[in-house]
Every structure is written in structure tokens, then in C-alpha cells.
mmCIF file of C-alpha atoms and ligand atoms in Angstrom:
data_model
loop_
_atom_site.group_PDB
_atom_site.id
_atom_site.type_symbol
_atom_site.label_atom_id
_atom_site.label_comp_id
_atom_site.label_asym_id
_atom_site.label_seq_id
_atom_site.Cartn_x
_atom_site.Cartn_y
_atom_site.Cartn_z
ATOM 1 C CA ALA Q 3 0.000 0.000 0.000
ATOM 2 C CA PRO Q 4 1.202 3.538 -0.640
ATOM 3 C CA VAL Q 5 2.555 5.490 2.325
ATOM 4 C CA LEU Q 6 1.305 8.669 0.768
ATOM 5 C CA GLN Q 7 -1.041 9.452 -2.066
ATOM 6 C CA LEU Q 8 -1.844 12.919 -3.346
ATOM 7 C CA THR Q 9 -4.662 13.147 -5.862
ATOM 8 C CA ASP Q 10 -5.035 16.359 -7.868
ATOM 9 C CA VAL Q 11 -3.950 18.496 -4.911
ATOM 10 C CA ARG Q 12 -4.432 22.228 -5.294
ATOM 11 C CA LYS Q 13 -3.496 25.011 -2.913
ATOM 12 C CA ARG Q 14 -4.651 28.588 -3.315
ATOM 13 C CA TYR Q 15 -3.518 31.388 -1.034
ATOM 14 C CA GLU Q 16 -5.919 34.322 -0.862
ATOM 15 C CA THR Q 17 -4.617 37.584 0.503
ATOM 16 C CA GLY Q 18 -7.202 40.307 0.038
ATOM 17 C CA ALA Q 19 -8.041 40.582 -3.641
ATOM 18 C CA LEU Q 20 -4.945 38.629 -4.633
ATOM 19 C CA ALA Q 21 -4.986 34.860 -5.166
ATOM 20 C CA VAL Q 22 -1.914 32.699 -5.733
ATOM 21 C CA ASP Q 23 -2.258 29.131 -6.962
ATOM 22 C CA ALA Q 24 0.821 27.581 -5.360
ATOM 23 C CA LEU Q 25 -0.154 23.997 -6.297
ATOM 24 C CA ARG Q 26 -2.237 23.515 -9.432
ATOM 25 C CA GLY Q 27 -3.088 19.793 -9.459
ATOM 26 C CA VAL Q 28 -0.350 17.603 -8.007
ATOM 27 C CA SER Q 29 -0.811 13.829 -8.028
ATOM 28 C CA LEU Q 30 1.901 11.733 -6.439
ATOM 29 C CA GLN Q 31 2.171 8.270 -4.938
ATOM 30 C CA VAL Q 32 5.043 7.154 -2.711
ATOM 31 C CA ASN Q 33 5.218 3.519 -1.649
ATOM 32 C CA ALA Q 34 6.744 2.037 1.499
ATOM 33 C CA GLY Q 35 10.523 1.954 1.318
ATOM 34 C CA GLU Q 36 10.901 4.614 -1.377
ATOM 35 C CA TYR Q 37 13.379 7.487 -1.133
ATOM 36 C CA VAL Q 38 12.017 10.423 -3.121
ATOM 37 C CA ALA Q 39 13.481 13.885 -3.581
ATOM 38 C CA VAL Q 40 11.131 16.733 -4.484
ATOM 39 C CA VAL Q 41 13.163 19.362 -6.288
ATOM 40 C CA GLY Q 42 12.274 22.704 -7.811
ATOM 41 C CA PRO Q 43 13.346 26.337 -7.949
ATOM 42 C CA SER Q 44 12.336 29.016 -5.485
ATOM 43 C CA GLY Q 45 8.625 29.792 -5.759
ATOM 44 C CA SER Q 46 7.751 26.465 -7.436
ATOM 45 C CA GLY Q 47 5.568 25.291 -4.528
ATOM 46 C CA LYS Q 48 7.969 23.083 -2.519
ATOM 47 C CA SER Q 49 7.227 24.633 0.879
ATOM 48 C CA THR Q 50 3.518 24.485 0.192
ATOM 49 C CA LEU Q 51 3.831 20.819 -0.745
ATOM 50 C CA MET Q 52 6.001 20.151 2.331
ATOM 51 C CA HIS Q 53 3.373 21.733 4.582
ATOM 52 C CA ILE Q 54 0.656 19.541 3.090
ATOM 53 C CA LEU Q 55 2.754 16.339 3.169
ATOM 54 C CA GLY Q 56 3.715 17.171 6.771
ATOM 55 C CA CYS Q 57 0.087 17.729 7.843
ATOM 56 C CA LEU Q 58 0.947 21.332 8.724
ATOM 57 C CA ASP Q 59 -1.658 22.561 6.245
ATOM 58 C CA THR Q 60 -4.499 21.090 4.156
ATOM 59 C CA PRO Q 61 -5.186 21.305 0.403
ATOM 60 C CA THR Q 62 -7.726 23.731 -1.053
ATOM 61 C CA ALA Q 63 -8.874 20.878 -3.311
ATOM 62 C CA GLY Q 64 -7.898 17.270 -3.963
ATOM 63 C CA THR Q 65 -7.099 14.562 -1.438
ATOM 64 C CA TYR Q 66 -4.110 13.452 0.627
ATOM 65 C CA HIS Q 67 -4.006 9.955 2.075
ATOM 66 C CA LEU Q 68 -1.224 9.250 4.577
ATOM 67 C CA ALA Q 69 -0.747 5.613 5.627
ATOM 68 C CA GLY Q 70 -4.211 4.896 4.238
ATOM 69 C CA VAL Q 71 -5.984 7.684 6.117
ATOM 70 C CA ASP Q 72 -7.566 10.675 4.369
ATOM 71 C CA VAL Q 73 -6.073 13.673 6.146
ATOM 72 C CA SER Q 74 -7.224 16.302 3.600
ATOM 73 C CA ALA Q 75 -10.098 17.645 5.661
ATOM 74 C CA MET Q 76 -8.862 17.059 9.211
ATOM 75 C CA ASP Q 77 -8.981 19.836 11.788
ATOM 76 C CA GLU Q 78 -5.833 21.160 13.487
ATOM 77 C CA THR Q 79 -6.093 18.876 16.532
ATOM 78 C CA ALA Q 80 -6.442 15.734 14.436
ATOM 79 C CA LEU Q 81 -3.625 16.877 12.133
ATOM 80 C CA ALA Q 82 -1.314 17.464 15.092
ATOM 81 C CA HIS Q 83 -1.970 13.936 16.266
ATOM 82 C CA VAL Q 84 -1.274 12.406 12.834
ATOM 83 C CA ARG Q 85 1.859 14.544 12.528
ATOM 84 C CA ASN Q 86 3.372 13.300 15.765
ATOM 85 C CA ALA Q 87 2.388 9.665 15.228
ATOM 86 C CA ARG Q 88 3.135 9.199 11.533
ATOM 87 C CA ILE Q 89 5.816 11.669 10.451
ATOM 88 C CA GLY Q 90 9.426 12.232 11.458
ATOM 89 C CA PHE Q 91 10.583 15.751 10.562
ATOM 90 C CA VAL Q 92 14.097 16.907 9.732
ATOM 91 C CA PHE Q 93 14.491 20.660 9.144
ATOM 92 C CA GLN Q 94 17.209 22.883 7.772
ATOM 93 C CA GLN Q 95 17.566 24.650 11.135
ATOM 94 C CA PHE Q 96 17.757 21.381 13.173
ATOM 95 C CA HIS Q 97 15.170 22.756 15.707
ATOM 96 C CA LEU Q 98 16.890 21.122 18.693
ATOM 97 C CA LEU Q 99 16.238 22.502 22.171
ATOM 98 C CA PRO Q 100 19.590 24.008 23.260
ATOM 99 C CA SER Q 101 19.165 23.346 26.995
ATOM 100 C CA LEU Q 102 18.601 19.604 26.575
ATOM 101 C CA PRO Q 103 21.195 16.869 25.984
ATOM 102 C CA ALA Q 104 20.937 14.909 22.741
ATOM 103 C CA TRP Q 105 18.954 12.008 24.171
ATOM 104 C CA ARG Q 106 16.381 14.321 25.788
ATOM 105 C CA ASN Q 107 15.862 16.017 22.427
ATOM 106 C CA VAL Q 108 15.414 12.635 20.769
ATOM 107 C CA GLU Q 109 12.835 11.396 23.298
ATOM 108 C CA LEU Q 110 10.541 14.443 22.837
ATOM 109 C CA PRO Q 111 8.202 12.923 20.203
ATOM 110 C CA LEU Q 112 7.747 9.917 22.530
ATOM 111 C CA LEU Q 113 6.933 12.260 25.408
ATOM 112 C CA TYR Q 114 4.197 13.868 23.296
ATOM 113 C CA ALA Q 115 2.958 10.369 22.374
ATOM 114 C CA GLY Q 116 2.664 9.382 26.054
ATOM 115 C CA THR Q 117 5.317 6.650 25.969
ATOM 116 C CA PRO Q 118 6.479 5.578 29.480
ATOM 117 C CA ARG Q 119 9.726 7.105 30.732
ATOM 118 C CA SER Q 120 11.937 3.991 30.798
ATOM 119 C CA GLU Q 121 10.904 3.050 27.268
ATOM 120 C CA ARG Q 122 11.553 6.614 26.074
ATOM 121 C CA ARG Q 123 15.143 6.555 27.269
ATOM 122 C CA GLU Q 124 15.816 3.140 25.795
ATOM 123 C CA ARG Q 125 14.387 4.073 22.404
ATOM 124 C CA ALA Q 126 16.189 7.440 22.332
ATOM 125 C CA MET Q 127 19.493 5.674 23.023
ATOM 126 C CA ALA Q 128 18.802 3.124 20.270
ATOM 127 C CA ALA Q 129 17.958 5.890 17.780
ATOM 128 C CA LEU Q 130 21.157 7.782 18.637
ATOM 129 C CA GLU Q 131 23.139 4.586 18.201
ATOM 130 C CA ARG Q 132 21.426 4.101 14.836
ATOM 131 C CA VAL Q 133 22.787 7.479 13.629
ATOM 132 C CA GLY Q 134 26.272 6.827 14.982
ATOM 133 C CA LEU Q 135 26.081 9.056 18.077
ATOM 134 C CA ALA Q 136 26.106 6.484 20.884
ATOM 135 C CA ASP Q 137 29.081 8.323 22.410
ATOM 136 C CA ARG Q 138 27.377 11.752 22.321
ATOM 137 C CA VAL Q 139 24.033 11.092 24.031
ATOM 138 C CA ASP Q 140 24.709 13.516 26.906
ATOM 139 C CA HIS Q 141 26.083 16.335 24.747
ATOM 140 C CA LYS Q 142 24.032 19.472 24.309
ATOM 141 C CA PRO Q 143 23.477 20.811 20.763
ATOM 142 C CA ASN Q 144 26.150 23.539 21.111
ATOM 143 C CA GLU Q 145 28.670 20.837 22.020
ATOM 144 C CA LEU Q 146 28.068 19.116 18.681
ATOM 145 C CA SER Q 147 29.043 19.966 15.096
ATOM 146 C CA GLY Q 148 26.362 20.965 12.584
ATOM 147 C CA GLY Q 149 26.482 17.520 11.015
ATOM 148 C CA GLN Q 150 26.153 15.869 14.430
ATOM 149 C CA GLN Q 151 23.234 18.144 15.346
ATOM 150 C CA GLN Q 152 21.466 17.123 12.165
ATOM 151 C CA ARG Q 153 22.120 13.468 13.020
ATOM 152 C CA VAL Q 154 20.463 14.076 16.413
ATOM 153 C CA ALA Q 155 17.498 15.557 14.517
ATOM 154 C CA VAL Q 156 17.397 12.444 12.305
ATOM 155 C CA ALA Q 157 17.420 10.262 15.438
ATOM 156 C CA ARG Q 158 14.492 12.312 16.775
ATOM 157 C CA ALA Q 159 12.691 11.777 13.447
ATOM 158 C CA LEU Q 160 13.252 8.002 13.694
ATOM 159 C CA VAL Q 161 12.351 7.424 17.311
ATOM 160 C CA THR Q 162 8.582 7.036 16.814
ATOM 161 C CA GLU Q 163 9.105 4.594 13.906
ATOM 162 C CA PRO Q 164 7.096 6.933 11.650
ATOM 163 C CA ALA Q 165 5.494 5.877 8.369
ATOM 164 C CA LEU Q 166 7.289 8.778 6.672
ATOM 165 C CA ILE Q 167 10.490 10.726 7.222
ATOM 166 C CA LEU Q 168 10.088 14.221 5.796
ATOM 167 C CA ALA Q 169 13.347 16.123 5.364
ATOM 168 C CA ASP Q 170 13.069 19.798 4.381
ATOM 169 C CA GLU Q 171 16.404 21.146 3.034
ATOM 170 C CA PRO Q 172 18.221 18.999 5.632
ATOM 171 C CA THR Q 173 21.662 19.935 4.275
ATOM 172 C CA GLY Q 174 20.957 23.627 3.719
ATOM 173 C CA ASN Q 175 22.992 24.698 6.755
ATOM 174 C CA LEU Q 176 25.822 22.201 6.403
ATOM 175 C CA ASP Q 177 29.277 22.300 4.829
ATOM 176 C CA SER Q 178 30.035 19.815 2.059
ATOM 177 C CA LYS Q 179 31.520 17.197 4.380
ATOM 178 C CA SER Q 180 28.524 17.234 6.753
ATOM 179 C CA THR Q 181 26.190 17.298 3.749
ATOM 180 C CA ALA Q 182 27.754 14.089 2.461
ATOM 181 C CA ASP Q 183 27.529 12.656 5.978
ATOM 182 C CA VAL Q 184 23.797 13.395 6.376
ATOM 183 C CA LEU Q 185 22.968 12.255 2.814
ATOM 184 C CA GLY Q 186 24.894 9.055 3.539
ATOM 185 C CA LEU Q 187 22.815 8.536 6.664
ATOM 186 C CA LEU Q 188 19.536 9.031 4.738
ATOM 187 C CA ALA Q 189 20.708 6.566 2.063
ATOM 188 C CA ASP Q 190 21.541 4.132 4.835
ATOM 189 C CA LEU Q 191 18.062 4.501 6.376
ATOM 190 C CA HIS Q 192 16.535 3.956 2.935
ATOM 191 C CA ALA Q 193 18.586 0.766 2.571
ATOM 192 C CA GLY Q 194 17.100 -0.283 5.927
ATOM 193 C CA GLY Q 195 13.583 0.078 4.517
ATOM 194 C CA ARG Q 196 12.563 3.570 5.672
ATOM 195 C CA THR Q 197 10.309 5.751 3.542
ATOM 196 C CA ILE Q 198 11.869 9.164 2.964
ATOM 197 C CA VAL Q 199 10.748 12.330 1.180
ATOM 198 C CA LEU Q 200 13.470 14.962 0.872
ATOM 199 C CA ILE Q 201 12.587 18.474 -0.253
ATOM 200 C CA THR Q 202 15.327 20.609 -1.767
ATOM 201 C CA HIS Q 203 16.052 23.366 -4.259
ATOM 202 C CA ASP Q 204 19.461 21.753 -4.887
ATOM 203 C CA ALA Q 205 19.471 19.386 -7.881
ATOM 204 C CA GLU Q 206 22.749 17.826 -6.710
ATOM 205 C CA VAL Q 207 21.259 16.938 -3.305
ATOM 206 C CA ALA Q 208 18.199 15.497 -5.089
ATOM 207 C CA GLU Q 209 20.444 13.092 -6.989
ATOM 208 C CA ALA Q 210 21.156 11.347 -3.649
ATOM 209 C CA ALA Q 211 17.580 10.000 -3.669
ATOM 210 C CA ALA Q 212 16.416 6.929 -5.583
ATOM 211 C CA ARG Q 213 13.595 8.844 -7.269
ATOM 212 C CA VAL Q 214 13.352 12.505 -8.224
ATOM 213 C CA VAL Q 215 10.096 14.447 -8.584
ATOM 214 C CA ARG Q 216 10.591 17.863 -10.117
ATOM 215 C CA ILE Q 217 8.017 20.600 -9.611
ATOM 216 C CA ALA Q 218 7.731 23.918 -11.387
ATOM 217 C CA ASP Q 219 5.030 26.530 -11.087
ATOM 218 C CA GLY Q 220 2.842 24.296 -8.899
ATOM 219 C CA LEU Q 221 2.923 21.223 -11.147
ATOM 220 C CA VAL Q 222 4.952 18.004 -11.367
ATOM 221 C CA THR Q 223 7.043 18.308 -14.518
ATOM 222 C CA GLU Q 224 9.336 15.273 -14.152
ATOM 223 C CA ASP Q 225 9.331 12.035 -12.156
ATOM 224 C CA TYR Q 226 12.241 9.642 -12.689
ATOM 225 C CA LEU Q 227 14.383 6.972 -11.043
ATOM 226 C CA ASN Q 228 18.059 7.665 -10.500
ATOM 227 C CA GLY Q 229 20.037 5.044 -12.381
ATOM 228 C CA GLY Q 230 23.014 4.956 -10.039
ATOM 229 C CA ALA Q 231 21.479 5.389 -6.619
ATOM 230 C CA VAL Q 232 19.466 2.853 -4.668
HETATM 231 P P1 LIG P 316 9.030 27.288 -2.756
HETATM 232 O O1 LIG P 316 9.073 26.627 -1.427
HETATM 233 O O2 LIG P 316 9.302 26.352 -3.895
HETATM 234 O O3 LIG P 316 9.868 28.521 -2.827
HETATM 235 P P2 LIG P 316 6.351 28.162 -2.002
HETATM 236 O O4 LIG P 316 5.480 26.991 -1.788
HETATM 237 O O5 LIG P 316 6.912 28.852 -0.823
HETATM 238 O O6 LIG P 316 7.522 27.745 -3.032
HETATM 239 O O7 LIG P 316 5.560 29.245 -2.854
HETATM 240 C C1 LIG P 316 4.788 28.949 -4.020
HETATM 241 C C2 LIG P 316 3.997 30.189 -4.423
HETATM 242 O O8 LIG P 316 3.024 30.468 -3.422
HETATM 243 C C3 LIG P 316 4.843 31.445 -4.539
HETATM 244 O O9 LIG P 316 4.291 32.221 -5.565
HETATM 245 C C4 LIG P 316 4.654 32.108 -3.206
HETATM 246 O O10 LIG P 316 4.841 33.497 -3.307
HETATM 247 C C5 LIG P 316 3.234 31.754 -2.866
HETATM 248 N N1 LIG P 316 2.995 31.662 -1.412
HETATM 249 C C6 LIG P 316 3.597 30.800 -0.556
HETATM 250 N N2 LIG P 316 3.106 30.949 0.703
HETATM 251 C C7 LIG P 316 2.169 31.932 0.628
HETATM 252 C C8 LIG P 316 1.287 32.540 1.591
HETATM 253 N N3 LIG P 316 1.272 32.150 2.867
HETATM 254 N N4 LIG P 316 0.459 33.516 1.153
HETATM 255 C C9 LIG P 316 0.458 33.889 -0.148
HETATM 256 N N5 LIG P 316 1.251 33.352 -1.095
HETATM 257 C C10 LIG P 316 2.097 32.389 -0.732
HETATM 258 P P1 LIG P 317 13.747 25.420 7.820
HETATM 259 O O1 LIG P 317 14.562 25.195 9.041
HETATM 260 O O2 LIG P 317 13.946 24.377 6.748
HETATM 261 O O3 LIG P 317 13.741 26.825 7.329
HETATM 262 P P2 LIG P 317 11.321 26.055 9.048
HETATM 263 O O4 LIG P 317 11.843 26.350 10.372
HETATM 264 O O5 LIG P 317 10.974 27.173 8.126
HETATM 265 O O6 LIG P 317 12.305 25.078 8.292
HETATM 266 O O7 LIG P 317 10.090 25.097 9.210
HETATM 267 C C1 LIG P 317 9.317 24.753 8.088
HETATM 268 C C2 LIG P 317 7.867 24.851 8.481
HETATM 269 O O8 LIG P 317 7.538 23.850 9.440
HETATM 270 C C3 LIG P 317 7.533 26.194 9.116
HETATM 271 O O9 LIG P 317 6.304 26.639 8.619
HETATM 272 C C4 LIG P 317 7.427 25.906 10.598
HETATM 273 O O10 LIG P 317 6.413 26.678 11.207
HETATM 274 C C5 LIG P 317 7.020 24.449 10.620
HETATM 275 N N1 LIG P 317 7.608 23.759 11.767
HETATM 276 C C6 LIG P 317 8.879 23.823 12.191
HETATM 277 N N2 LIG P 317 9.081 23.014 13.236
HETATM 278 C C7 LIG P 317 7.909 22.391 13.486
HETATM 279 C C8 LIG P 317 7.482 21.413 14.428
HETATM 280 N N3 LIG P 317 8.292 20.890 15.336
HETATM 281 N N4 LIG P 317 6.204 21.001 14.399
HETATM 282 C C9 LIG P 317 5.363 21.508 13.496
HETATM 283 N N5 LIG P 317 5.720 22.432 12.582
HETATM 284 C C10 LIG P 317 6.965 22.881 12.566
#
């Protein structure tokens, strides 16, 4: 079954008399275990699409099914629940809490989900080990490099075992070495069966994914498999 299915999704922003059609009929299916990059220039609709895929916003028209559930018309409370249970987010700006050690940052989604304390710690440790940071669990974000901070964020995204990992310009704040490091980690997670959607304006970063979906002016213009990458 598909992890996510968009059917003729449209998004219109209305500000006073002005209307902008940011998405003009996007249909997209991503199956379990796929690693898909959504690429497009500034203004093409990537952020709008990311917000819909991430259940941060709903379409003006069309439907979005996530893990078999129609989330297109859910209210904010229901969306927040789906978001925490089904999606692991990785952002450009890491969004780690600076006062908390790595493992406390990683356990946060489990805290919101009501997971018991002992299980939270165990699962946070396992997720940090998974991203190669078993020896940094007590470090605070400012005691870690940018690449390490993003790996903590990836561990946080993994800890709930989400249906979908949604990475929004995850390498946008990283130098080339850390970029390669984080892209290597995502490829590794894909090899382990995770479903990943990466959103980027950078065509080179997109080539790290197994499948590339290009959008322009609110429409999908290309959808292809990368020969080399798996
Ligand atoms: P990208 O992330 O690819 O730069 P966006 O999804 O941010 O693209 O924007 C797509 C189009 O929608 C642009 O024309 C942008 O100006 C417009 N847009 C985005 N967000 C809003 C908003 N909140 N209100 C009005 N227009 C918006
Ligand atoms: P970036 O770091 O890539 O610039 P942003 O900080 O702009 O990403 O976040 C992208 C969008 O996701 C923003 O609209 C922001 O409000 C929203 N967002 C960021 N963090 C969270 C979160 N933890 N939960 C829900 N929405 C979030």
C-alpha cells in the first residue's frame, strides 16, 4: 500500500483581492521503502507541498491519504496527532532545544505520544546509536558539530518509527563534508527500509535519492528513477 497518495492536490492562497495558486493539481504516490526527492526552484511550490505532506496545512482541493488515512479535511487537533504519530521531521535549522542533551531532544516525540519514561530513554538511546552518536548522548546541541546536530534531529525523526520521514532542506545549513555525511545517513536509512521524502532546491542533493520528482510553477514536470542510486 502507498505510504502517501496525493490526488489532484491544489493550494490557493488568498490575501485580500490577490490569489496565488501555489499547487495547481499535483498527483503523487510514494510507496513504502521509497526514497524520493522533491526538487524545484524558489517559488515552485515546494514549501507548500512540504506543509501539506507534513500535515501542517491542508489542500484547497484534492485529497491526501497518509498511511491509508484521508487527512485532507482534518482539523488542526487531528492533524497534530497524525503529525506526531506518523511523520518524522528533519528541518534545515535542526530545531533542537539548546538546553537539553541529545537524548532528551530525541525522546521528545515519545513524550508527546505518552510513551512511558523507561521506554523513552531506551528508544532514544537506540535511535542515537542508529545514527552513529552512541558516544554523544549527553552532549548538548552547542557541544556538537552541525552535522552531528542534524544526526540528532534524524534520530528524533526516527524514534517514533514513523510511516514517513520528511526532510526539508536537511543539508541547507551544512558544509560539504557534513552534507555528504547526512545524505549518507539518509541513504543508509533507505537501505534499511525507511520511507523518505526529501525536499530541496538543490538538484545535486536530489540526486542522492532513488527517485526525483521535479516541480515547477505548482505542477509536477518530471518524475524519474536515478540510475546509479538505490
Ligand atoms: P518554494 O518553497 O518552492 O519557494 P512556495 O510553496 O513557498 O515555493 O511558494 C509557491 C507560491 O506560493 C509562490 O508564488 C509564493 O509566493 C506563494 N505563497 C507561498 N506561501 C504563501 C502565503 N502564505 N500567502 C500567499 N502566497 C504564498
Ligand atoms: P527550515 O529550518 O527548513 O527553514 P522552518 O523552520 O521554516 O524550516 O520550518 C518549516 C515549516 O515547518 C515552518 O512553517 C514551521 O512553522 C514548521 N515547523 C517547524 N518546526 C515544526 C514542528 N516541530 N512542528 C510543526 N511544525 C513545525
